[in-house]
Amino acid sequence: MTGDNITLSYANNTFFSKETADDINMKIFEEIFKWISFGIFSGIVILNTIVIGLLMRRKKKSRMGFFVANLAYADLCVGLFHVLPETIHVWFEVDWNEFNCYVFYGYLATFSFYVSTYAIVVLSIDRMNVIVKPLSTVTKLKAYRYGLALSAWILGSLLAIQYVVHVTYYSPKIYLKDACLHEFPYDQVIRYFDVFVLLIIPLMFIITCYIMIYMAIHRRQMYKFISTNSTNDGVHERLNFNAKMRTVKQLLVISVVYVICWTPLFSASLLQYYGVLDYGITFRVLYGLAPLNSLTNPVIFLLFNYNIFCKVRKSSNKTTIVLKTNSTSTNSNATYL
């Protein structure tokens, strides 16, 4: 055997052993990440259901609660319509069928992302109206609330149409196994479209709302509309203002987390298109972790509004005390009678 043959033989052995190692690493990654994906789905469903339940139990319904519930319903759709089918068919390798491919992967998955994104925008617009126009009677009407919330769902349903038009289901007769794919004749356009519609445009709305909020607060401070005296009216106004600012801070955290969750995926998508990044573990991890936004939203709400748990617990304790008191009174009456 010549030196060249020895070199070639060594190179081939190295190639095959490297390929085997990559396959093993991919299998380990898939085994771990399928349970991570299942955990993300479970967390989205459980936490958003808790938020919706807590808001429904409150006797006094607020505007903020209404729009937070709207966001929770949208995030719940992300879990049910995107994360669940993705977990079942991609990570647990259950075969696709035409219905799941066209309905869930083709339309509802993308629809839920759009709705969740613009539910945050809607929440920002409402917070801006609360601060900028606190005395407006229009913003207190039910038509305003439902109209503003419904706009996110209508916009999401319209934007998702192009995805169901360009989805294709391949049966095992055509491929070695079944497949459900989006095939766009304008691949570059759709990638930039997603970046603009799901990231840049929502950010523009959110930043504009925060600029308006800052200007309104600054203007009130200059003209001393925010009372600092110790009278009852001043204290009430201060408490009301602090409550509004707490909701604004909550929205800011939600917006920042949204950017953190989605920016890496959009960046990876563009890098993949230009050949800088290959489709592999990195891209799959970023794609699988993007829905974490729908998991963190209810966590942020619960952290900022932990007092709801205290109120629910106190109310249940009061009910128990009242029942015990009534029971004791009945027994006492029975004894005297």
mmCIF file of C-alpha atoms in Angstrom:
data_model
loop_
_atom_site.group_PDB
_atom_site.id
_atom_site.type_symbol
_atom_site.label_atom_id
_atom_site.label_comp_id
_atom_site.label_asym_id
_atom_site.label_seq_id
_atom_site.Cartn_x
_atom_site.Cartn_y
_atom_site.Cartn_z
ATOM 1 C CA MET A 1 0.000 0.000 0.000
ATOM 2 C CA THR A 2 1.429 3.357 -1.008
ATOM 3 C CA GLY A 3 1.501 6.460 1.128
ATOM 4 C CA ASP A 4 -1.362 8.001 -0.834
ATOM 5 C CA ASN A 5 -3.552 4.966 -0.215
ATOM 6 C CA ILE A 6 -2.761 5.049 3.479
ATOM 7 C CA THR A 7 -3.733 8.713 3.630
ATOM 8 C CA LEU A 8 -6.942 8.070 1.718
ATOM 9 C CA SER A 9 -7.844 5.137 3.940
ATOM 10 C CA TYR A 10 -7.262 7.239 7.086
ATOM 11 C CA ALA A 11 -9.343 10.086 5.699
ATOM 12 C CA ASN A 12 -12.234 7.757 4.892
ATOM 13 C CA ASN A 13 -12.154 6.211 8.361
ATOM 14 C CA THR A 14 -12.141 9.661 9.929
ATOM 15 C CA PHE A 15 -15.082 10.752 7.782
ATOM 16 C CA PHE A 16 -17.248 7.762 8.656
ATOM 17 C CA SER A 17 -16.480 7.925 12.374
ATOM 18 C CA LYS A 18 -17.280 11.683 12.364
ATOM 19 C CA GLU A 19 -20.559 11.053 10.570
ATOM 20 C CA THR A 20 -21.476 8.404 13.116
ATOM 21 C CA ALA A 21 -20.662 10.795 15.983
ATOM 22 C CA ASP A 22 -22.854 13.489 14.426
ATOM 23 C CA ASP A 23 -25.711 11.029 14.080
ATOM 24 C CA ILE A 24 -25.371 10.029 17.728
ATOM 25 C CA ASN A 25 -25.298 13.658 18.829
ATOM 26 C CA MET A 26 -28.393 14.409 16.741
ATOM 27 C CA LYS A 27 -30.278 11.486 18.282
ATOM 28 C CA ILE A 28 -29.330 12.618 21.787
ATOM 29 C CA PHE A 29 -30.400 16.165 20.952
ATOM 30 C CA GLU A 30 -33.750 15.014 19.530
ATOM 31 C CA GLU A 31 -34.412 12.812 22.556
ATOM 32 C CA ILE A 32 -33.750 15.686 24.969
ATOM 33 C CA PHE A 33 -35.479 18.417 22.999
ATOM 34 C CA LYS A 34 -38.705 16.495 22.435
ATOM 35 C CA TRP A 35 -39.268 16.549 26.184
ATOM 36 C CA ILE A 36 -38.262 20.212 26.352
ATOM 37 C CA SER A 37 -40.849 20.903 23.659
ATOM 38 C CA PHE A 38 -43.454 18.928 25.597
ATOM 39 C CA GLY A 39 -42.559 20.921 28.722
ATOM 40 C CA ILE A 40 -42.979 24.210 26.826
ATOM 41 C CA PHE A 41 -46.411 23.071 25.595
ATOM 42 C CA SER A 42 -47.486 22.010 29.103
ATOM 43 C CA GLY A 43 -46.266 25.267 30.626
ATOM 44 C CA ILE A 44 -48.060 27.400 28.014
ATOM 45 C CA VAL A 45 -51.361 25.606 28.547
ATOM 46 C CA ILE A 46 -51.203 25.429 32.356
ATOM 47 C CA LEU A 47 -49.956 28.969 33.056
ATOM 48 C CA ASN A 48 -52.231 30.722 30.552
ATOM 49 C CA THR A 49 -55.197 28.732 31.867
ATOM 50 C CA ILE A 50 -54.324 29.894 35.401
ATOM 51 C CA VAL A 51 -54.161 33.533 34.253
ATOM 52 C CA ILE A 52 -57.510 33.269 32.460
ATOM 53 C CA GLY A 53 -59.068 31.560 35.492
ATOM 54 C CA LEU A 54 -57.798 34.220 37.917
ATOM 55 C CA LEU A 55 -59.049 37.040 35.725
ATOM 56 C CA MET A 56 -62.447 35.388 35.272
ATOM 57 C CA ARG A 57 -62.852 34.987 39.046
ATOM 58 C CA ARG A 58 -62.322 38.667 39.754
ATOM 59 C CA LYS A 59 -65.588 40.415 40.498
ATOM 60 C CA LYS A 60 -64.284 43.792 39.382
ATOM 61 C CA LYS A 61 -63.264 43.520 35.720
ATOM 62 C CA SER A 62 -60.595 45.969 34.558
ATOM 63 C CA ARG A 63 -59.433 47.088 31.129
ATOM 64 C CA MET A 64 -55.960 45.757 31.768
ATOM 65 C CA GLY A 65 -57.401 42.411 32.816
ATOM 66 C CA PHE A 66 -59.473 42.233 29.648
ATOM 67 C CA PHE A 67 -56.479 42.773 27.346
ATOM 68 C CA VAL A 68 -54.224 40.484 29.387
ATOM 69 C CA ALA A 69 -56.884 37.777 29.068
ATOM 70 C CA ASN A 70 -56.953 38.440 25.320
ATOM 71 C CA LEU A 71 -53.174 37.888 25.214
ATOM 72 C CA ALA A 72 -53.517 34.733 27.330
ATOM 73 C CA TYR A 73 -56.089 33.288 24.909
ATOM 74 C CA ALA A 74 -53.736 34.056 21.995
ATOM 75 C CA ASP A 75 -50.795 32.410 23.782
ATOM 76 C CA LEU A 76 -52.978 29.409 24.551
ATOM 77 C CA CYS A 77 -53.631 29.108 20.810
ATOM 78 C CA VAL A 78 -49.865 29.115 20.199
ATOM 79 C CA GLY A 79 -49.529 26.157 22.546
ATOM 80 C CA LEU A 80 -52.448 24.195 21.096
ATOM 81 C CA PHE A 81 -52.071 25.025 17.396
ATOM 82 C CA HIS A 82 -48.291 25.259 16.981
ATOM 83 C CA VAL A 83 -46.304 23.717 19.834
ATOM 84 C CA LEU A 84 -48.532 20.642 20.262
ATOM 85 C CA PRO A 85 -48.565 19.568 16.560
ATOM 86 C CA GLU A 86 -44.838 20.386 16.301
ATOM 87 C CA THR A 87 -44.124 18.259 19.367
ATOM 88 C CA ILE A 88 -46.230 15.327 18.213
ATOM 89 C CA HIS A 89 -45.278 15.170 14.537
ATOM 90 C CA VAL A 90 -41.696 16.497 14.509
ATOM 91 C CA TRP A 91 -40.180 15.514 17.833
ATOM 92 C CA PHE A 92 -42.202 12.373 18.674
ATOM 93 C CA GLU A 93 -42.267 11.472 14.944
ATOM 94 C CA VAL A 94 -45.979 10.690 14.697
ATOM 95 C CA ASP A 95 -46.999 10.604 11.027
ATOM 96 C CA TRP A 96 -48.627 13.674 9.531
ATOM 97 C CA ASN A 97 -51.959 13.502 7.757
ATOM 98 C CA GLU A 98 -53.503 15.926 5.296
ATOM 99 C CA PHE A 99 -55.859 17.487 7.837
ATOM 100 C CA ASN A 100 -53.150 18.255 10.406
ATOM 101 C CA CYS A 101 -50.791 19.442 7.679
ATOM 102 C CA TYR A 102 -53.132 21.904 5.996
ATOM 103 C CA VAL A 103 -55.187 23.011 9.018
ATOM 104 C CA PHE A 104 -52.670 23.103 11.867
ATOM 105 C CA TYR A 105 -49.244 23.455 10.245
ATOM 106 C CA GLY A 106 -50.478 25.345 7.203
ATOM 107 C CA TYR A 107 -52.795 27.864 8.845
ATOM 108 C CA LEU A 108 -53.484 27.748 12.588
ATOM 109 C CA ALA A 109 -49.825 27.616 13.670
ATOM 110 C CA THR A 110 -48.956 30.832 11.846
ATOM 111 C CA PHE A 111 -52.313 32.397 12.697
ATOM 112 C CA SER A 112 -51.654 31.922 16.430
ATOM 113 C CA PHE A 113 -48.216 33.567 16.174
ATOM 114 C CA TYR A 114 -49.655 36.621 14.449
ATOM 115 C CA VAL A 115 -52.483 36.957 16.961
ATOM 116 C CA SER A 116 -50.142 36.585 19.947
ATOM 117 C CA THR A 117 -47.804 39.231 18.523
ATOM 118 C CA TYR A 118 -50.496 41.783 17.791
ATOM 119 C CA ALA A 119 -52.247 41.108 21.092
ATOM 120 C CA ILE A 120 -49.116 42.650 22.658
ATOM 121 C CA VAL A 121 -49.445 45.603 20.272
ATOM 122 C CA VAL A 122 -53.111 45.985 21.229
ATOM 123 C CA LEU A 123 -52.126 45.930 24.891
ATOM 124 C CA SER A 124 -49.582 48.685 24.215
ATOM 125 C CA ILE A 125 -52.151 50.851 22.441
ATOM 126 C CA ASP A 126 -54.594 50.497 25.323
ATOM 127 C CA ARG A 127 -51.940 51.408 27.917
ATOM 128 C CA MET A 128 -51.088 54.469 25.854
ATOM 129 C CA ASN A 129 -54.750 55.525 25.795
ATOM 130 C CA VAL A 130 -55.021 55.039 29.558
ATOM 131 C CA ILE A 131 -52.071 57.356 30.227
ATOM 132 C CA VAL A 132 -52.524 59.866 27.394
ATOM 133 C CA LYS A 133 -56.349 60.072 27.479
ATOM 134 C CA PRO A 134 -57.371 59.134 31.034
ATOM 135 C CA LEU A 135 -60.678 61.026 30.857
ATOM 136 C CA SER A 136 -61.780 59.776 27.444
ATOM 137 C CA THR A 137 -65.226 58.187 27.531
ATOM 138 C CA VAL A 138 -64.752 56.394 24.201
ATOM 139 C CA THR A 139 -61.962 54.176 25.540
ATOM 140 C CA LYS A 140 -64.208 53.062 28.399
ATOM 141 C CA LEU A 141 -66.876 51.608 26.096
ATOM 142 C CA LYS A 142 -67.207 47.870 25.448
ATOM 143 C CA ALA A 143 -67.138 48.549 21.717
ATOM 144 C CA TYR A 144 -63.649 50.002 22.102
ATOM 145 C CA ARG A 145 -62.366 47.008 24.078
ATOM 146 C CA TYR A 146 -63.820 44.308 21.870
ATOM 147 C CA GLY A 147 -63.024 46.182 18.675
ATOM 148 C CA LEU A 148 -59.382 46.702 19.623
ATOM 149 C CA ALA A 149 -58.942 43.116 20.812
ATOM 150 C CA LEU A 150 -60.730 41.692 17.774
ATOM 151 C CA SER A 151 -58.433 43.617 15.432
ATOM 152 C CA ALA A 152 -55.503 41.374 16.439
ATOM 153 C CA TRP A 153 -57.499 38.227 15.621
ATOM 154 C CA ILE A 154 -58.760 39.562 12.287
ATOM 155 C CA LEU A 155 -55.272 40.707 11.256
ATOM 156 C CA GLY A 156 -53.796 37.343 12.230
ATOM 157 C CA SER A 157 -56.425 35.427 10.251
ATOM 158 C CA LEU A 158 -55.720 37.502 7.130
ATOM 159 C CA LEU A 159 -51.917 37.391 7.315
ATOM 160 C CA ALA A 160 -51.896 33.602 7.750
ATOM 161 C CA ILE A 161 -53.802 32.929 4.503
ATOM 162 C CA GLN A 162 -50.671 32.955 2.341
ATOM 163 C CA TYR A 163 -49.160 30.173 4.474
ATOM 164 C CA VAL A 164 -52.003 27.739 3.937
ATOM 165 C CA VAL A 165 -51.932 28.525 0.201
ATOM 166 C CA HIS A 166 -48.288 27.468 -0.056
ATOM 167 C CA VAL A 167 -48.274 24.411 2.205
ATOM 168 C CA THR A 168 -47.876 20.961 0.643
ATOM 169 C CA TYR A 169 -48.435 17.504 2.086
ATOM 170 C CA TYR A 170 -46.259 14.680 0.765
ATOM 171 C CA SER A 171 -47.487 11.162 1.423
ATOM 172 C CA PRO A 172 -45.078 8.259 2.051
ATOM 173 C CA LYS A 173 -45.740 7.135 -1.541
ATOM 174 C CA ILE A 174 -43.829 10.193 -2.810
ATOM 175 C CA TYR A 175 -41.226 10.604 -0.026
ATOM 176 C CA LEU A 176 -39.663 7.856 2.056
ATOM 177 C CA LYS A 177 -41.883 9.167 4.859
ATOM 178 C CA ASP A 178 -44.713 11.663 5.052
ATOM 179 C CA ALA A 179 -43.820 15.359 5.089
ATOM 180 C CA CYS A 180 -45.567 18.711 5.515
ATOM 181 C CA LEU A 181 -43.700 21.653 3.999
ATOM 182 C CA HIS A 182 -44.138 25.314 3.176
ATOM 183 C CA GLU A 183 -42.935 25.909 -0.375
ATOM 184 C CA PHE A 184 -42.874 29.587 -1.316
ATOM 185 C CA PRO A 185 -41.965 30.673 -4.855
ATOM 186 C CA TYR A 186 -40.768 33.905 -3.219
ATOM 187 C CA ASP A 187 -38.593 32.492 -0.432
ATOM 188 C CA GLN A 188 -36.520 35.635 0.150
ATOM 189 C CA VAL A 189 -39.602 37.851 0.212
ATOM 190 C CA ILE A 190 -41.416 35.733 2.799
ATOM 191 C CA ARG A 191 -38.396 35.711 5.114
ATOM 192 C CA TYR A 192 -38.165 39.507 5.092
ATOM 193 C CA PHE A 193 -41.962 39.715 5.316
ATOM 194 C CA ASP A 194 -41.901 37.707 8.557
ATOM 195 C CA VAL A 195 -39.149 39.912 9.980
ATOM 196 C CA PHE A 196 -41.143 43.066 9.247
ATOM 197 C CA VAL A 197 -44.599 41.799 10.220
ATOM 198 C CA LEU A 198 -43.605 39.835 13.318
ATOM 199 C CA LEU A 199 -40.775 41.985 14.640
ATOM 200 C CA ILE A 200 -40.139 45.423 13.120
ATOM 201 C CA ILE A 201 -43.738 46.663 12.693
ATOM 202 C CA PRO A 202 -44.870 45.523 16.187
ATOM 203 C CA LEU A 203 -41.762 47.135 17.676
ATOM 204 C CA MET A 204 -42.527 50.381 15.865
ATOM 205 C CA PHE A 205 -46.028 50.419 17.383
ATOM 206 C CA ILE A 206 -44.748 49.552 20.862
ATOM 207 C CA ILE A 207 -41.943 52.143 20.778
ATOM 208 C CA THR A 208 -44.386 54.801 19.528
ATOM 209 C CA CYS A 209 -46.774 53.991 22.378
ATOM 210 C CA TYR A 210 -43.982 54.299 24.927
ATOM 211 C CA ILE A 211 -42.849 57.614 23.484
ATOM 212 C CA MET A 212 -46.427 58.919 23.809
ATOM 213 C CA ILE A 213 -46.632 57.596 27.375
ATOM 214 C CA TYR A 214 -43.336 59.246 28.314
ATOM 215 C CA MET A 215 -44.394 62.559 26.791
ATOM 216 C CA ALA A 216 -47.748 62.478 28.617
ATOM 217 C CA ILE A 217 -46.091 61.743 31.979
ATOM 218 C CA HIS A 218 -43.452 64.408 31.415
ATOM 219 C CA ARG A 219 -46.123 66.959 30.478
ATOM 220 C CA ARG A 220 -48.150 66.194 33.598
ATOM 221 C CA GLN A 221 -45.118 66.530 35.817
ATOM 222 C CA MET A 222 -44.277 69.892 34.257
ATOM 223 C CA TYR A 223 -47.797 71.226 34.813
ATOM 224 C CA LYS A 224 -48.054 69.488 38.195
ATOM 225 C CA PHE A 225 -51.047 67.405 37.213
ATOM 226 C CA ILE A 226 -49.680 64.594 39.343
ATOM 227 C CA SER A 227 -50.513 65.671 42.873
ATOM 228 C CA THR A 228 -47.876 65.255 45.551
ATOM 229 C CA ASN A 229 -49.834 66.630 48.522
ATOM 230 C CA SER A 230 -51.078 64.534 51.407
ATOM 231 C CA THR A 231 -54.797 65.080 50.892
ATOM 232 C CA ASN A 232 -57.103 62.172 50.181
ATOM 233 C CA ASP A 233 -57.482 63.217 46.547
ATOM 234 C CA GLY A 234 -53.730 63.491 46.147
ATOM 235 C CA VAL A 235 -53.100 60.085 47.722
ATOM 236 C CA HIS A 236 -55.799 58.476 45.586
ATOM 237 C CA GLU A 237 -54.378 60.085 42.455
ATOM 238 C CA ARG A 238 -50.872 58.927 43.359
ATOM 239 C CA LEU A 239 -52.025 55.351 43.973
ATOM 240 C CA ASN A 240 -53.949 55.326 40.700
ATOM 241 C CA PHE A 241 -50.910 56.658 38.842
ATOM 242 C CA ASN A 242 -48.598 54.060 40.446
ATOM 243 C CA ALA A 243 -50.995 51.266 39.438
ATOM 244 C CA LYS A 244 -50.968 52.493 35.843
ATOM 245 C CA MET A 245 -47.184 52.697 35.823
ATOM 246 C CA ARG A 246 -46.933 49.143 37.159
ATOM 247 C CA THR A 247 -48.963 47.900 34.208
ATOM 248 C CA VAL A 248 -46.774 49.905 31.830
ATOM 249 C CA LYS A 249 -43.638 48.306 33.322
ATOM 250 C CA GLN A 250 -45.279 44.900 32.992
ATOM 251 C CA LEU A 251 -45.935 45.558 29.318
ATOM 252 C CA LEU A 252 -42.343 46.733 28.821
ATOM 253 C CA VAL A 253 -41.003 43.446 30.217
ATOM 254 C CA ILE A 254 -43.387 41.468 27.974
ATOM 255 C CA SER A 255 -42.182 43.423 24.920
ATOM 256 C CA VAL A 256 -38.493 42.963 25.752
ATOM 257 C CA VAL A 257 -38.935 39.222 26.289
ATOM 258 C CA TYR A 258 -40.771 38.983 22.962
ATOM 259 C CA VAL A 259 -37.800 40.568 21.168
ATOM 260 C CA ILE A 260 -35.356 38.266 22.970
ATOM 261 C CA CYS A 261 -37.325 35.145 21.989
ATOM 262 C CA TRP A 262 -37.903 35.998 18.312
ATOM 263 C CA THR A 263 -34.856 37.994 17.151
ATOM 264 C CA PRO A 264 -32.428 35.018 17.165
ATOM 265 C CA LEU A 265 -34.806 32.938 15.007
ATOM 266 C CA PHE A 266 -35.339 35.690 12.427
ATOM 267 C CA SER A 267 -31.590 36.334 12.300
ATOM 268 C CA ALA A 268 -30.902 32.615 11.817
ATOM 269 C CA SER A 269 -33.542 32.426 9.070
ATOM 270 C CA LEU A 270 -31.856 35.202 7.075
ATOM 271 C CA LEU A 271 -28.383 33.758 7.686
ATOM 272 C CA GLN A 272 -29.605 30.370 6.482
ATOM 273 C CA TYR A 273 -31.013 31.895 3.294
ATOM 274 C CA TYR A 274 -27.665 33.530 2.463
ATOM 275 C CA GLY A 275 -25.749 30.324 3.207
ATOM 276 C CA VAL A 276 -24.011 31.585 6.341
ATOM 277 C CA LEU A 277 -25.813 29.145 8.629
ATOM 278 C CA ASP A 278 -26.713 25.545 7.804
ATOM 279 C CA TYR A 279 -29.987 23.966 8.812
ATOM 280 C CA GLY A 280 -29.016 21.956 11.864
ATOM 281 C CA ILE A 281 -29.187 21.797 15.619
ATOM 282 C CA THR A 282 -28.731 25.567 16.071
ATOM 283 C CA PHE A 283 -31.637 26.487 13.825
ATOM 284 C CA ARG A 284 -33.886 23.779 15.257
ATOM 285 C CA VAL A 285 -33.178 24.934 18.811
ATOM 286 C CA LEU A 286 -33.982 28.565 17.958
ATOM 287 C CA TYR A 287 -37.172 27.508 16.166
ATOM 288 C CA GLY A 288 -38.247 25.314 19.068
ATOM 289 C CA LEU A 289 -37.534 27.967 21.720
ATOM 290 C CA ALA A 290 -39.275 30.882 19.950
ATOM 291 C CA PRO A 291 -42.692 29.955 21.495
ATOM 292 C CA LEU A 292 -41.145 30.514 24.943
ATOM 293 C CA ASN A 293 -42.605 33.996 24.548
ATOM 294 C CA SER A 294 -46.073 32.503 25.077
ATOM 295 C CA LEU A 295 -44.785 30.765 28.208
ATOM 296 C CA THR A 296 -43.137 33.820 29.750
ATOM 297 C CA ASN A 297 -46.120 36.163 29.224
ATOM 298 C CA PRO A 298 -48.293 34.533 31.924
ATOM 299 C CA VAL A 299 -45.246 34.229 34.213
ATOM 300 C CA ILE A 300 -44.624 37.986 33.910
ATOM 301 C CA PHE A 301 -48.289 38.730 34.608
ATOM 302 C CA LEU A 302 -48.320 36.496 37.695
ATOM 303 C CA LEU A 303 -45.106 38.052 39.038
ATOM 304 C CA PHE A 304 -46.450 41.596 38.618
ATOM 305 C CA ASN A 305 -49.880 40.684 39.999
ATOM 306 C CA TYR A 306 -49.073 38.161 42.720
ATOM 307 C CA ASN A 307 -51.557 39.963 44.987
ATOM 308 C CA ILE A 308 -54.367 38.277 43.036
ATOM 309 C CA PHE A 309 -53.387 34.990 44.690
ATOM 310 C CA CYS A 310 -53.499 36.671 48.094
ATOM 311 C CA LYS A 311 -56.959 38.088 47.406
ATOM 312 C CA VAL A 312 -58.269 34.723 46.214
ATOM 313 C CA ARG A 313 -56.816 33.028 49.285
ATOM 314 C CA LYS A 314 -58.237 35.665 51.630
ATOM 315 C CA SER A 315 -61.672 35.442 50.026
ATOM 316 C CA SER A 316 -61.697 31.662 50.381
ATOM 317 C CA ASN A 317 -60.639 31.981 54.044
ATOM 318 C CA LYS A 318 -63.444 34.497 54.654
ATOM 319 C CA THR A 319 -65.930 32.101 53.108
ATOM 320 C CA THR A 320 -64.701 29.328 55.411
ATOM 321 C CA ILE A 321 -64.987 31.580 58.478
ATOM 322 C CA VAL A 322 -68.529 32.644 57.524
ATOM 323 C CA LEU A 323 -69.588 29.043 57.023
ATOM 324 C CA LYS A 324 -68.124 28.034 60.373
ATOM 325 C CA THR A 325 -69.815 30.974 62.088
ATOM 326 C CA ASN A 326 -73.172 30.128 60.559
ATOM 327 C CA SER A 327 -72.749 26.514 61.525
ATOM 328 C CA THR A 328 -71.911 27.473 65.125
ATOM 329 C CA SER A 329 -74.888 29.837 65.296
ATOM 330 C CA THR A 330 -77.214 27.125 64.055
ATOM 331 C CA ASN A 331 -75.934 24.650 66.615
ATOM 332 C CA SER A 332 -76.304 27.230 69.381
ATOM 333 C CA ASN A 333 -79.856 27.991 68.363
ATOM 334 C CA ALA A 334 -80.665 24.317 68.243
ATOM 335 C CA THR A 335 -79.334 23.886 71.796
ATOM 336 C CA TYR A 336 -81.339 26.793 73.181
ATOM 337 C CA LEU A 337 -84.457 25.693 71.416
#
